[in-house]
Amino acid sequence: MTAAGRRWRSGRAVVERRGARARDLIMIAVSLLGPIAFAVGMRTSSHLWQVTVPLVSAVAAVALWWRRSRPVLVTVIALVAAVVTHVPVALTFALLTLAIRRRDRVLAVLTALAIANESVHALASGSNWFAATIGSALPFLAVVAFGAYVGARRDLVESLRLRAETAEAERELRAGQARLGERTRIAGEMHDVLAHKVSLIALHAGGLEVNPDAGPEQVERTAALVRTTAREALEDLRRVLGVLRTDLSTDGSDLAPPPRIADIERLVAASRAAGVSITLTCDVEGTPPADVSRTAHRVVQESLTNVHKHARSAATDVRVRGRAGVGLDVEVANREPVAAASLLPGAGLGLVGLTERVSLVGGRLDAGPTPDGGWRVAAHLPWPDAGEAS
């Protein structure tokens, strides 16, 4: 809410509060004027009665100040005053407030008592039973009906206001969750792409470090590969950060095109250029769905990234097989590395994210050490045929 809106709402609350108190004062004044005039006109009555009527009426009238916070108590006080003074002005206002605040058994009982009290007074003054009952019931019933209508309308407006506020809050919550989910997805893209590129850079640099006697041509070729990989990593980072700044991507349209099965060959070629011995076996019939292709690409990418980090000297086998109706199987297995030291630190979240990616497409992932001291990552991804997909 803007500052102007808050000021307007605060000013409106002040006006409503002052207007409510002004109505309270008017009701108190009207409740006092009737009994005072009634007492002044009772010249033939005793002095005690002339004092009792204004005093009791004053108590009932002043109690109207708390009619909103204590409507039942105020109504009971006004009823007692009406029984004593035979003047139901304060009782009428109290019943009106009670009908606005609550419409239940308490209201029905107090209304019936008020009607009975007035009927008794009317019968005592000489009216017949029918006229006394009807004449006493109609005014109170009209006041209670009007108060119930006002109260029901206020409750309806309040429920609509609360419903609108709840809907707005839920909409903001859903928007926030969507933004959070999108940023989480983009963070996964950053991890998959940048970690792979940075691991390649570290692998190239490690090759120069372990081979200090390399000739100028080898150094120049390795430096060119490092420069090219670093530039690609910066471009990927710039693109992802641009999405985060604009906050326009809701379906991945601002990111790079989704990878395909054919892009796995480029991953393997980049790792081979970095000095990793990799064999690739790709036997895929047809074109898998986009989400299956993307997931398979990420499985190979994350597995090769781990090879770059933790098993740079280990021979690695990459196998991708599958067809529609059977599924797509992706396996990356490396042998025991000669060098035990890792080039880059790992957060241990790569396989966690990979497991989540595979589960999102309904597949399963197995990762763990092999009997010969290596490591194996295997994923099975569902690939329905055209008939099942439709």
PDB file of N, CA, C and O in Angstrom, residues 44-76:
ATOM      1  N   THR A  44     -47.979  14.932  39.985  1.00  0.00           N
ATOM      2  CA  THR A  44     -48.780  14.326  41.050  1.00  0.00           C
ATOM      3  C   THR A  44     -48.069  13.177  41.731  1.00  0.00           C
ATOM      4  O   THR A  44     -48.543  12.667  42.750  1.00  0.00           O
ATOM      5  N   SER A  45     -46.942  12.750  41.173  1.00  0.00           N
ATOM      6  CA  SER A  45     -46.219  11.608  41.752  1.00  0.00           C
ATOM      7  C   SER A  45     -45.374  12.075  42.918  1.00  0.00           C
ATOM      8  O   SER A  45     -45.137  13.263  43.131  1.00  0.00           O
ATOM      9  N   SER A  46     -44.897  11.089  43.627  1.00  0.00           N
ATOM     10  CA  SER A  46     -44.069  11.389  44.791  1.00  0.00           C
ATOM     11  C   SER A  46     -42.715  11.933  44.349  1.00  0.00           C
ATOM     12  O   SER A  46     -42.256  11.722  43.224  1.00  0.00           O
ATOM     13  N   HIS A  47     -42.061  12.616  45.302  1.00  0.00           N
ATOM     14  CA  HIS A  47     -40.744  13.180  45.012  1.00  0.00           C
ATOM     15  C   HIS A  47     -39.722  12.080  44.762  1.00  0.00           C
ATOM     16  O   HIS A  47     -38.842  12.233  43.904  1.00  0.00           O
ATOM     17  N   LEU A  48     -39.830  10.951  45.476  1.00  0.00           N
ATOM     18  CA  LEU A  48     -38.914   9.840  45.295  1.00  0.00           C
ATOM     19  C   LEU A  48     -39.013   9.268  43.874  1.00  0.00           C
ATOM     20  O   LEU A  48     -38.003   8.979  43.238  1.00  0.00           O
ATOM     21  N   TRP A  49     -40.241   9.142  43.374  1.00  0.00           N
ATOM     22  CA  TRP A  49     -40.429   8.631  42.025  1.00  0.00           C
ATOM     23  C   TRP A  49     -39.884   9.585  40.977  1.00  0.00           C
ATOM     24  O   TRP A  49     -39.295   9.172  39.965  1.00  0.00           O
ATOM     25  N   GLN A  50     -40.045  10.898  41.219  1.00  0.00           N
ATOM     26  CA  GLN A  50     -39.514  11.887  40.286  1.00  0.00           C
ATOM     27  C   GLN A  50     -37.990  11.863  40.236  1.00  0.00           C
ATOM     28  O   GLN A  50     -37.391  12.210  39.225  1.00  0.00           O
ATOM     29  N   VAL A  51     -37.353  11.440  41.304  1.00  0.00           N
ATOM     30  CA  VAL A  51     -35.889  11.342  41.319  1.00  0.00           C
ATOM     31  C   VAL A  51     -35.433   9.993  40.784  1.00  0.00           C
ATOM     32  O   VAL A  51     -34.414   9.903  40.079  1.00  0.00           O
ATOM     33  N   THR A  52     -36.176   8.940  41.075  1.00  0.00           N
ATOM     34  CA  THR A  52     -35.760   7.593  40.673  1.00  0.00           C
ATOM     35  C   THR A  52     -35.764   7.424  39.159  1.00  0.00           C
ATOM     36  O   THR A  52     -34.832   6.848  38.575  1.00  0.00           O
ATOM     37  N   VAL A  53     -36.796   7.932  38.502  1.00  0.00           N
ATOM     38  CA  VAL A  53     -36.901   7.750  37.043  1.00  0.00           C
ATOM     39  C   VAL A  53     -35.713   8.380  36.309  1.00  0.00           C
ATOM     40  O   VAL A  53     -35.058   7.723  35.500  1.00  0.00           O
ATOM     41  N   PRO A  54     -35.364   9.652  36.542  1.00  0.00           N
ATOM     42  CA  PRO A  54     -34.194  10.214  35.834  1.00  0.00           C
ATOM     43  C   PRO A  54     -32.884   9.523  36.206  1.00  0.00           C
ATOM     44  O   PRO A  54     -32.010   9.354  35.356  1.00  0.00           O
ATOM     45  N   LEU A  55     -32.764   9.117  37.494  1.00  0.00           N
ATOM     46  CA  LEU A  55     -31.509   8.507  37.917  1.00  0.00           C
ATOM     47  C   LEU A  55     -31.297   7.152  37.240  1.00  0.00           C
ATOM     48  O   LEU A  55     -30.205   6.873  36.692  1.00  0.00           O
ATOM     49  N   VAL A  56     -32.319   6.306  37.271  1.00  0.00           N
ATOM     50  CA  VAL A  56     -32.194   4.990  36.638  1.00  0.00           C
ATOM     51  C   VAL A  56     -32.040   5.140  35.124  1.00  0.00           C
ATOM     52  O   VAL A  56     -31.237   4.434  34.480  1.00  0.00           O
ATOM     53  N   SER A  57     -32.775   6.070  34.551  1.00  0.00           N
ATOM     54  CA  SER A  57     -32.649   6.299  33.109  1.00  0.00           C
ATOM     55  C   SER A  57     -31.264   6.807  32.745  1.00  0.00           C
ATOM     56  O   SER A  57     -30.717   6.465  31.687  1.00  0.00           O
ATOM     57  N   ALA A  58     -30.685   7.627  33.628  1.00  0.00           N
ATOM     58  CA  ALA A  58     -29.338   8.136  33.368  1.00  0.00           C
ATOM     59  C   ALA A  58     -28.315   7.008  33.368  1.00  0.00           C
ATOM     60  O   ALA A  58     -27.395   6.988  32.542  1.00  0.00           O
ATOM     61  N   VAL A  59     -28.484   6.063  34.314  1.00  0.00           N
ATOM     62  CA  VAL A  59     -27.568   4.920  34.339  1.00  0.00           C
ATOM     63  C   VAL A  59     -27.666   4.124  33.031  1.00  0.00           C
ATOM     64  O   VAL A  59     -26.645   3.756  32.423  1.00  0.00           O
ATOM     65  N   ALA A  60     -28.886   3.856  32.577  1.00  0.00           N
ATOM     66  CA  ALA A  60     -29.066   3.100  31.330  1.00  0.00           C
ATOM     67  C   ALA A  60     -28.550   3.880  30.133  1.00  0.00           C
ATOM     68  O   ALA A  60     -27.967   3.310  29.199  1.00  0.00           O
ATOM     69  N   ALA A  61     -28.747   5.215  30.156  1.00  0.00           N
ATOM     70  CA  ALA A  61     -28.287   6.030  29.031  1.00  0.00           C
ATOM     71  C   ALA A  61     -26.759   6.076  28.966  1.00  0.00           C
ATOM     72  O   ALA A  61     -26.161   5.924  27.894  1.00  0.00           O
ATOM     73  N   VAL A  62     -26.114   6.282  30.103  1.00  0.00           N
ATOM     74  CA  VAL A  62     -24.643   6.331  30.122  1.00  0.00           C
ATOM     75  C   VAL A  62     -24.050   4.981  29.731  1.00  0.00           C
ATOM     76  O   VAL A  62     -22.983   4.899  29.095  1.00  0.00           O
ATOM     77  N   ALA A  63     -24.732   3.899  30.078  1.00  0.00           N
ATOM     78  CA  ALA A  63     -24.235   2.565  29.711  1.00  0.00           C
ATOM     79  C   ALA A  63     -24.177   2.378  28.202  1.00  0.00           C
ATOM     80  O   ALA A  63     -23.422   1.522  27.709  1.00  0.00           O
ATOM     81  N   LEU A  64     -24.935   3.184  27.449  1.00  0.00           N
ATOM     82  CA  LEU A  64     -24.891   3.069  25.991  1.00  0.00           C
ATOM     83  C   LEU A  64     -23.514   3.401  25.425  1.00  0.00           C
ATOM     84  O   LEU A  64     -23.215   3.060  24.279  1.00  0.00           O
ATOM     85  N   TRP A  65     -22.676   4.086  26.184  1.00  0.00           N
ATOM     86  CA  TRP A  65     -21.329   4.414  25.717  1.00  0.00           C
ATOM     87  C   TRP A  65     -20.508   3.125  25.430  1.00  0.00           C
ATOM     88  O   TRP A  65     -19.635   3.116  24.581  1.00  0.00           O
ATOM     89  N   TRP A  66     -20.863   2.049  26.148  1.00  0.00           N
ATOM     90  CA  TRP A  66     -20.155   0.763  25.983  1.00  0.00           C
ATOM     91  C   TRP A  66     -21.001  -0.262  25.219  1.00  0.00           C
ATOM     92  O   TRP A  66     -20.796  -1.469  25.336  1.00  0.00           O
ATOM     93  N   ARG A  67     -21.962   0.224  24.428  1.00  0.00           N
ATOM     94  CA  ARG A  67     -22.884  -0.680  23.751  1.00  0.00           C
ATOM     95  C   ARG A  67     -22.188  -1.545  22.697  1.00  0.00           C
ATOM     96  O   ARG A  67     -22.653  -2.630  22.376  1.00  0.00           O
ATOM     97  N   ARG A  68     -21.068  -1.097  22.147  1.00  0.00           N
ATOM     98  CA  ARG A  68     -20.368  -1.885  21.130  1.00  0.00           C
ATOM     99  C   ARG A  68     -19.506  -2.988  21.747  1.00  0.00           C
ATOM    100  O   ARG A  68     -19.445  -4.097  21.239  1.00  0.00           O
ATOM    101  N   SER A  69     -18.841  -2.646  22.844  1.00  0.00           N
ATOM    102  CA  SER A  69     -17.953  -3.629  23.462  1.00  0.00           C
ATOM    103  C   SER A  69     -18.697  -4.598  24.379  1.00  0.00           C
ATOM    104  O   SER A  69     -18.275  -5.740  24.532  1.00  0.00           O
ATOM    105  N   ARG A  70     -19.792  -4.171  25.009  1.00  0.00           N
ATOM    106  CA  ARG A  70     -20.571  -5.022  25.927  1.00  0.00           C
ATOM    107  C   ARG A  70     -22.061  -4.952  25.577  1.00  0.00           C
ATOM    108  O   ARG A  70     -22.882  -4.472  26.357  1.00  0.00           O
ATOM    109  N   PRO A  71     -22.451  -5.407  24.396  1.00  0.00           N
ATOM    110  CA  PRO A  71     -23.858  -5.220  23.980  1.00  0.00           C
ATOM    111  C   PRO A  71     -24.855  -5.973  24.857  1.00  0.00           C
ATOM    112  O   PRO A  71     -25.941  -5.451  25.147  1.00  0.00           O
ATOM    113  N   VAL A  72     -24.526  -7.181  25.306  1.00  0.00           N
ATOM    114  CA  VAL A  72     -25.468  -7.950  26.122  1.00  0.00           C
ATOM    115  C   VAL A  72     -25.652  -7.303  27.486  1.00  0.00           C
ATOM    116  O   VAL A  72     -26.784  -7.137  27.978  1.00  0.00           O
ATOM    117  N   LEU A  73     -24.554  -6.921  28.133  1.00  0.00           N
ATOM    118  CA  LEU A  73     -24.645  -6.283  29.448  1.00  0.00           C
ATOM    119  C   LEU A  73     -25.414  -4.971  29.376  1.00  0.00           C
ATOM    120  O   LEU A  73     -26.262  -4.682  30.239  1.00  0.00           O
ATOM    121  N   VAL A  74     -25.137  -4.169  28.356  1.00  0.00           N
ATOM    122  CA  VAL A  74     -25.840  -2.891  28.208  1.00  0.00           C
ATOM    123  C   VAL A  74     -27.333  -3.125  27.989  1.00  0.00           C
ATOM    124  O   VAL A  74     -28.183  -2.401  28.536  1.00  0.00           O
ATOM    125  N   THR A  75     -27.671  -4.153  27.202  1.00  0.00           N
ATOM    126  CA  THR A  75     -29.089  -4.444  26.961  1.00  0.00           C
ATOM    127  C   THR A  75     -29.789  -4.887  28.240  1.00  0.00           C
ATOM    128  O   THR A  75     -30.945  -4.501  28.512  1.00  0.00           O
ATOM    129  N   VAL A  76     -29.114  -5.692  29.048  1.00  0.00           N
ATOM    130  CA  VAL A  76     -29.702  -6.123  30.325  1.00  0.00           C
ATOM    131  C   VAL A  76     -29.930  -4.922  31.234  1.00  0.00           C
ATOM    132  O   VAL A  76     -30.984  -4.791  31.888  1.00  0.00           O
TER     133      VAL A  76
END
